[in-house]
PDB file of C-alpha atoms in Angstrom:
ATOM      1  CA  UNK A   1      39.143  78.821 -30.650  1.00 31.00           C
ATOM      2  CA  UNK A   2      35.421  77.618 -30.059  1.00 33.00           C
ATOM      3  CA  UNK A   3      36.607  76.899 -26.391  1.00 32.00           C
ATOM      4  CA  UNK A   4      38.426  80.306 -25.926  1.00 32.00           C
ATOM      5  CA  UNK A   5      35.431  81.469 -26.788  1.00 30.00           C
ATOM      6  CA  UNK A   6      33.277  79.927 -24.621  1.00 30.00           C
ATOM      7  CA  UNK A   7      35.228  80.748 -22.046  1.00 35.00           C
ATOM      8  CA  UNK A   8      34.744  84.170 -22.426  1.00 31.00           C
ATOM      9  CA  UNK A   9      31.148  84.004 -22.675  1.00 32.00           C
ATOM     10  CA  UNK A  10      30.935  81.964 -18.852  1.00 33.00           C
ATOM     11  CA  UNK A  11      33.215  84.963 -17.646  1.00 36.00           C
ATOM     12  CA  UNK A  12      30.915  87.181 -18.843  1.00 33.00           C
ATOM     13  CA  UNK A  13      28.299  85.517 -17.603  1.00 34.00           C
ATOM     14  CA  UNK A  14      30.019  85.512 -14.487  1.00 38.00           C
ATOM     15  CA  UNK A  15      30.389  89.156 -14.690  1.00 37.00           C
ATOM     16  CA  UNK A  16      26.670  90.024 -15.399  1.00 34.00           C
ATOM     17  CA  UNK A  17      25.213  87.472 -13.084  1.00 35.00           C
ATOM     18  CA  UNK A  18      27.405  87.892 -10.517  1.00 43.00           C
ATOM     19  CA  UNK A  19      28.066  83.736 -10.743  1.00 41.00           C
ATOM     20  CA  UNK A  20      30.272  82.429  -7.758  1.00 46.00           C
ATOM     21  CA  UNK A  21      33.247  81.629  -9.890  1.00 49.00           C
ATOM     22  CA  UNK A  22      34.752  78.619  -7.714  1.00 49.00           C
ATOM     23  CA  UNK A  23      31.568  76.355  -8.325  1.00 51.00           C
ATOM     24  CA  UNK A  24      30.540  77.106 -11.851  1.00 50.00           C
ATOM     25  CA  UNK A  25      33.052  74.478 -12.940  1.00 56.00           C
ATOM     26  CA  UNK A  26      31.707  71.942 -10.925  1.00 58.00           C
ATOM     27  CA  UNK A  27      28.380  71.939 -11.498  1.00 61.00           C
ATOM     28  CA  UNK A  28      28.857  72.266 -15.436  1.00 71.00           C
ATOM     29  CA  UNK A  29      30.785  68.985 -14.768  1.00 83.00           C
ATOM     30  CA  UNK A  30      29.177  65.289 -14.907  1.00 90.00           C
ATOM     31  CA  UNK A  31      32.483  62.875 -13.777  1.00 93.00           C
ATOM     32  CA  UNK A  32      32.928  59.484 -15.484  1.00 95.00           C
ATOM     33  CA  UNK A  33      35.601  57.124 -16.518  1.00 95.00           C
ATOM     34  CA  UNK A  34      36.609  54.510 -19.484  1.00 95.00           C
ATOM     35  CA  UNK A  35      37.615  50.996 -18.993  1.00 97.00           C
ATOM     36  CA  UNK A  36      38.815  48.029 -20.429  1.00 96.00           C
ATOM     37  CA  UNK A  37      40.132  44.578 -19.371  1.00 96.00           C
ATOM     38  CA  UNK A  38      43.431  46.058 -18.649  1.00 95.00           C
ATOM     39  CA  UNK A  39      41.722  47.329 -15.318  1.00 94.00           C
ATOM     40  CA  UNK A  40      40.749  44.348 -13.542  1.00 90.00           C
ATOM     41  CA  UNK A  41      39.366  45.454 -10.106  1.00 91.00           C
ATOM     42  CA  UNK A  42      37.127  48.370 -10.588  1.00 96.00           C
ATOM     43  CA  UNK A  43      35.499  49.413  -7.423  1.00 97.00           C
ATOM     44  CA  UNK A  44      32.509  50.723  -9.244  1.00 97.00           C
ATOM     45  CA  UNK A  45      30.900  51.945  -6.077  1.00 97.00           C
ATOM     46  CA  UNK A  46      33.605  53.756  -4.715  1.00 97.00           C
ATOM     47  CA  UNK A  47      33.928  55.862  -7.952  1.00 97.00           C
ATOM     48  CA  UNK A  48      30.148  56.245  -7.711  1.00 97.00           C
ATOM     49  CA  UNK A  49      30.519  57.985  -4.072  1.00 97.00           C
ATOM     50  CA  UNK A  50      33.726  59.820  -5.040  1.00 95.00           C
ATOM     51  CA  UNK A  51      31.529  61.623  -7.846  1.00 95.00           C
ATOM     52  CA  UNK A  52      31.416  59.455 -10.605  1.00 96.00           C
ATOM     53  CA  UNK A  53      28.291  59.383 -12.689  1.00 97.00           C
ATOM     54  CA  UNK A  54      28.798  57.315 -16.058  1.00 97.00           C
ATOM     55  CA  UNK A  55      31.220  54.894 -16.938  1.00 97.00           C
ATOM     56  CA  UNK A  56      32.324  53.919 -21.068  1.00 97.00           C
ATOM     57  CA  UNK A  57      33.421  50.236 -21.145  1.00 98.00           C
ATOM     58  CA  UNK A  58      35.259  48.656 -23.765  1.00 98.00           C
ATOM     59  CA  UNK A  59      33.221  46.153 -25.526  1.00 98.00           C
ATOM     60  CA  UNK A  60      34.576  45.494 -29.206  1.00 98.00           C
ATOM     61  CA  UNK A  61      37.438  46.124 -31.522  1.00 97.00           C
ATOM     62  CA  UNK A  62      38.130  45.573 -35.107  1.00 96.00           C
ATOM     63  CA  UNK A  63      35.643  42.437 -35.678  1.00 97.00           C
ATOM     64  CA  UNK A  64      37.497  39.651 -34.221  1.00 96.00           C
ATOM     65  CA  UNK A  65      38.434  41.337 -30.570  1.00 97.00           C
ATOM     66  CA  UNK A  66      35.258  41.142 -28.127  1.00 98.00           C
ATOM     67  CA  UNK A  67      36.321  42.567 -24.132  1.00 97.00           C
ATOM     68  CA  UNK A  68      36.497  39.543 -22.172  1.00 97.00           C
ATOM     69  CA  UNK A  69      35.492  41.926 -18.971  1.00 97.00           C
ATOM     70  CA  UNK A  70      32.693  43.806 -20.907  1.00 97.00           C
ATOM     71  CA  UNK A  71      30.281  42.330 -19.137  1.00 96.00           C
ATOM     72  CA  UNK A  72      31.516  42.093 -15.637  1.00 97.00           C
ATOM     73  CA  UNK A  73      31.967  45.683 -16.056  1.00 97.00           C
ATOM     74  CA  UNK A  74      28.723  46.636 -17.116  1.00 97.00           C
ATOM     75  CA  UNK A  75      26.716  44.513 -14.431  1.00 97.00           C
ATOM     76  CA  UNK A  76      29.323  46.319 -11.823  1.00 97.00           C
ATOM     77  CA  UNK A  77      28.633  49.642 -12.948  1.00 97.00           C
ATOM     78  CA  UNK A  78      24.615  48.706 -13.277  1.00 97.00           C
ATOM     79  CA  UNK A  79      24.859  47.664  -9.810  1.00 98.00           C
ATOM     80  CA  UNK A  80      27.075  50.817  -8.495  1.00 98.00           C
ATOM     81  CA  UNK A  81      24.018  53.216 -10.198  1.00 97.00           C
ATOM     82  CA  UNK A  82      26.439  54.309 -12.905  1.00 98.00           C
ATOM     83  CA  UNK A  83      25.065  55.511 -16.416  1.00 97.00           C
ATOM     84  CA  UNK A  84      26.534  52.931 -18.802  1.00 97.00           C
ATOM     85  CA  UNK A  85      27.493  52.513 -22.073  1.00 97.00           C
ATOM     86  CA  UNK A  86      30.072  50.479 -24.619  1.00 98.00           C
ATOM     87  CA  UNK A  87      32.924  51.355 -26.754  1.00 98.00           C
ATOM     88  CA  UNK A  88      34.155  49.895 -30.166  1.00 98.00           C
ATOM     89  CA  UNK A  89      37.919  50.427 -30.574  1.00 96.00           C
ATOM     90  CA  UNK A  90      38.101  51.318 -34.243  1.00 96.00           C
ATOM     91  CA  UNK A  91      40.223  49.060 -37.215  1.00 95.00           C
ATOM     92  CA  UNK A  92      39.542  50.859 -40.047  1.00 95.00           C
ATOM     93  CA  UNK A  93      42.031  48.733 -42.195  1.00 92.00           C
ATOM     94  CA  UNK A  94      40.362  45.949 -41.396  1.00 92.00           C
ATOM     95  CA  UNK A  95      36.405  45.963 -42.230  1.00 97.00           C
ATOM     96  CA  UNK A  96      34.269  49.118 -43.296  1.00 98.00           C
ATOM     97  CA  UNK A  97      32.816  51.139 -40.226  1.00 97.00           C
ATOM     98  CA  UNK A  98      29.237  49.079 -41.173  1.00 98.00           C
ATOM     99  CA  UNK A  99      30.401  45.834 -40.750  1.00 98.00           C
ATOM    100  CA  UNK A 100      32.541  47.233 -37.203  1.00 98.00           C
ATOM    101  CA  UNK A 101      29.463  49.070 -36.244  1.00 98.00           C
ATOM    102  CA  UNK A 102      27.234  45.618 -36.669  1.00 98.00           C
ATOM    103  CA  UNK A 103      29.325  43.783 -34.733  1.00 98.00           C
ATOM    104  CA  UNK A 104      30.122  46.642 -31.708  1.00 98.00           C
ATOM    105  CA  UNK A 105      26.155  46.234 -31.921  1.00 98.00           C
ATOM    106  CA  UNK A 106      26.226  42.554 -31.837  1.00 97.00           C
ATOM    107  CA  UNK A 107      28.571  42.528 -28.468  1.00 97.00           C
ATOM    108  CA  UNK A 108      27.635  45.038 -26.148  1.00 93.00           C
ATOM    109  CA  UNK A 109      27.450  48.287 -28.271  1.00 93.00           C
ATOM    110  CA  UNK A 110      23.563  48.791 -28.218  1.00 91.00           C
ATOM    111  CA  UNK A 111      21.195  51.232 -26.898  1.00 91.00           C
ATOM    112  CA  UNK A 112      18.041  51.314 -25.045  1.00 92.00           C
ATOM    113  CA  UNK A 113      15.888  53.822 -24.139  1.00 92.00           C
ATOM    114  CA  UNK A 114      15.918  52.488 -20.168  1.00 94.00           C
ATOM    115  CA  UNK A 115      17.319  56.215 -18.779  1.00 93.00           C
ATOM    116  CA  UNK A 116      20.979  54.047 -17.802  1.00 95.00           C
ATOM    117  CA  UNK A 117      22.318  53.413 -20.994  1.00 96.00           C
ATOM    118  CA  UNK A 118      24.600  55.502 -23.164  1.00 96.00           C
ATOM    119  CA  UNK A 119      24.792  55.306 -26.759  1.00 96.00           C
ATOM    120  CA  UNK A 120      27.911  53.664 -28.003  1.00 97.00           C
ATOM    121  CA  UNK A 121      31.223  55.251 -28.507  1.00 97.00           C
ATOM    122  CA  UNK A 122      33.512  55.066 -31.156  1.00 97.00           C
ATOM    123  CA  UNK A 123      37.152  55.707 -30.327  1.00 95.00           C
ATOM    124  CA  UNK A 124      38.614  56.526 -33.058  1.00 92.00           C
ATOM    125  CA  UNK A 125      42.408  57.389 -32.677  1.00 88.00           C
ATOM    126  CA  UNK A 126      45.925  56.977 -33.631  1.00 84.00           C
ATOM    127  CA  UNK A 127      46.677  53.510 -34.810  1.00 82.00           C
ATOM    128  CA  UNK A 128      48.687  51.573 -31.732  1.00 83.00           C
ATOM    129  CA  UNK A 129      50.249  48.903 -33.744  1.00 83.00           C
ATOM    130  CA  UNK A 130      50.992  50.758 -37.685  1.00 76.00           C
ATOM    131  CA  UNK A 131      50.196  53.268 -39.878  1.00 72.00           C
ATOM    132  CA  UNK A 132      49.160  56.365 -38.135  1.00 75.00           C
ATOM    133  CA  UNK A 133      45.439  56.657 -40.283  1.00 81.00           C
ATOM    134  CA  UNK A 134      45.357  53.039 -40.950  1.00 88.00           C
ATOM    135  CA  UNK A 135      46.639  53.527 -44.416  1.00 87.00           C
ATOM    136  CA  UNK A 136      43.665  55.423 -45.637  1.00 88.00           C
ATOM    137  CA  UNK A 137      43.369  59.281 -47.030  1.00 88.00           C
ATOM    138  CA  UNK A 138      41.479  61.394 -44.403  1.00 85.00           C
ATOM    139  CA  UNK A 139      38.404  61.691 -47.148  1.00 87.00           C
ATOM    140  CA  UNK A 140      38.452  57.566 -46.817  1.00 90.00           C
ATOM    141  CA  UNK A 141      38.796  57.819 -43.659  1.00 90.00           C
ATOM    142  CA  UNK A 142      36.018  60.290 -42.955  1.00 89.00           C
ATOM    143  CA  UNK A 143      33.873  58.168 -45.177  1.00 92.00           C
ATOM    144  CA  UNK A 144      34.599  55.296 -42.828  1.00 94.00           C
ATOM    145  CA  UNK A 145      33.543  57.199 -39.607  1.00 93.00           C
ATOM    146  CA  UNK A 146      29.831  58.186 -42.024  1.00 94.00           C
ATOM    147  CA  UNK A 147      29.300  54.391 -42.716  1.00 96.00           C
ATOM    148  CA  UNK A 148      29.860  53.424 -38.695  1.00 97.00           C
ATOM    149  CA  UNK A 149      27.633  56.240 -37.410  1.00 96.00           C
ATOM    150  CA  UNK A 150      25.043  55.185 -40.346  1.00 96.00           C
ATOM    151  CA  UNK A 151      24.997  51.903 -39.510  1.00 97.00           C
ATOM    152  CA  UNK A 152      24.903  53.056 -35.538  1.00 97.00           C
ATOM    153  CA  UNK A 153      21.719  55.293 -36.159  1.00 96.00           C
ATOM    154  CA  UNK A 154      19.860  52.928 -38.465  1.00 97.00           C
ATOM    155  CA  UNK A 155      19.729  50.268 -35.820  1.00 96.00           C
ATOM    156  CA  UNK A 156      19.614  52.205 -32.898  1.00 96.00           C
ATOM    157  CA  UNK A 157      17.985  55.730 -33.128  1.00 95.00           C
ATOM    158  CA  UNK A 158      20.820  57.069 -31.315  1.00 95.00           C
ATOM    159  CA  UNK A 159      24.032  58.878 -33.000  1.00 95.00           C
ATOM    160  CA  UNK A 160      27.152  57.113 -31.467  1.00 96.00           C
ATOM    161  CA  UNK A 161      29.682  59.385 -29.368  1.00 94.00           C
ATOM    162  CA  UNK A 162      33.145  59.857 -30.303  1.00 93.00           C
ATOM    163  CA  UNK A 163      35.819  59.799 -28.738  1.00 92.00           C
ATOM    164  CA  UNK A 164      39.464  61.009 -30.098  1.00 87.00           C
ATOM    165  CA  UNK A 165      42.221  63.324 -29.643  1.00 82.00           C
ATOM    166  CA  UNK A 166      42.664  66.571 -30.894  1.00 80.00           C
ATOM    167  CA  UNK A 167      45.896  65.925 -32.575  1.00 78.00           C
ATOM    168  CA  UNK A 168      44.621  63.155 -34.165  1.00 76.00           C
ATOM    169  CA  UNK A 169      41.276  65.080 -35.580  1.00 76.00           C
ATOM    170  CA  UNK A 170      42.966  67.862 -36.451  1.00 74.00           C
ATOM    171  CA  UNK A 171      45.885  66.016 -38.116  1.00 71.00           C
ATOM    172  CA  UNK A 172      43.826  63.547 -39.914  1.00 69.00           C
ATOM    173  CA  UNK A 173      40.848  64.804 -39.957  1.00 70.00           C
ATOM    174  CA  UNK A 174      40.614  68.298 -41.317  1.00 61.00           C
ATOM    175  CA  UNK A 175      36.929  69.194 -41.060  1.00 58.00           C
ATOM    176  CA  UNK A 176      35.025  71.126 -38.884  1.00 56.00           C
ATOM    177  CA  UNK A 177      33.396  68.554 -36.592  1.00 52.00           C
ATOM    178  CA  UNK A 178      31.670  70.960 -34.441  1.00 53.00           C
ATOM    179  CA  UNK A 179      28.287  71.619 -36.769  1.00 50.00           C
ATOM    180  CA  UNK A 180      26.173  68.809 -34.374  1.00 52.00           C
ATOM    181  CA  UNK A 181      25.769  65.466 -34.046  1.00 50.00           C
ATOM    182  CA  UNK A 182      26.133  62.969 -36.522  1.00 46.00           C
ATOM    183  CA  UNK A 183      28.025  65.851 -38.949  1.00 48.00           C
ATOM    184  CA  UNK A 184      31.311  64.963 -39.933  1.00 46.00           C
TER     185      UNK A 184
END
């Protein structure tokens, strides 16, 4: 609803301001990608001159899993003039989000205030390999989220992104997540 919304209010804006309507979408629109080991030959400078702005690259998961091309990535993407920053693939059965959130932050999930680093991300999604909410209730499970950001903020200054899906947030996660950051 919030985006049929907003919608409306750009069309009126178009309407009033008499906004060219084929290039509003563009320039509202910063272009980046996500990556992991599974893509092995990123030409990080192409995707900078096709558009490409900022780049998410998988650093962590769980507490055991650390991306064995997190930091090939990152110094390719440094290089290329891309805005960086790390994700932490969640495991919430595993650990609580503090002790995830210390170790994203111990391999490639931190911050600094150097005008080319993102905060991190948490992705936070359907499970790939089990129960569809890792076996916890969503109230657990929003509690889990609250103790990674925590963590995230207290060491960094910076509230992590998220990343999900819809379904999945809306499924498991019935709570308006739209008040601002850090709200959940």
């Amino acid at each position: 609803m919030k985006f049929n919304l907003l919608a409306i209010s750009l069309a009126s804006c178009q309407a009033v301001f008499a906004l060219p309507t084929d290039t509003l979408e563009e320039r509202d629109t910063v272009r980046g990608f996500d990556i992991s080991h599974y893509q092995t030959n990123v030409n990080f400078a192409g995707a900078y001159s096709s558009g490409a702005r900022f780049v998410i690259i998988k650093a962590t998961e769980g507490t055991t899993y650390i991306d064995p091309s997190f930091s090939s990535h990152y110094n390719g993407a440094t290089a290329a003039g891309l805005i960086r920053g790390g994700y932490h693939f969640a495991r919430p059965a595993s650990s609580s989000g503090a002790t995830q959130a210390n170790f994203f932050l111990a391999h490639g999930g931190g911050w600094s205030g150097d005008g080319r680093t993102l905060p991190g991300m948490l992705d936070i999604e359907y499970n790939p390999s089990g129960a569809t909410c890792y076996g916890l209730s969503s109230s657990a499970m929003v509690n889990w989220i609250q103790d990674f950001v925590s963590t995230y903020r207290s060491k960094t200054g910076r509230y992590p992104m998220i990343y999900s899906t819809n379904d999945w947030q809306q499924r498991r996660l019935p709570y308006d997540l739209s008040p601002g950051p850090g709200k959940i």
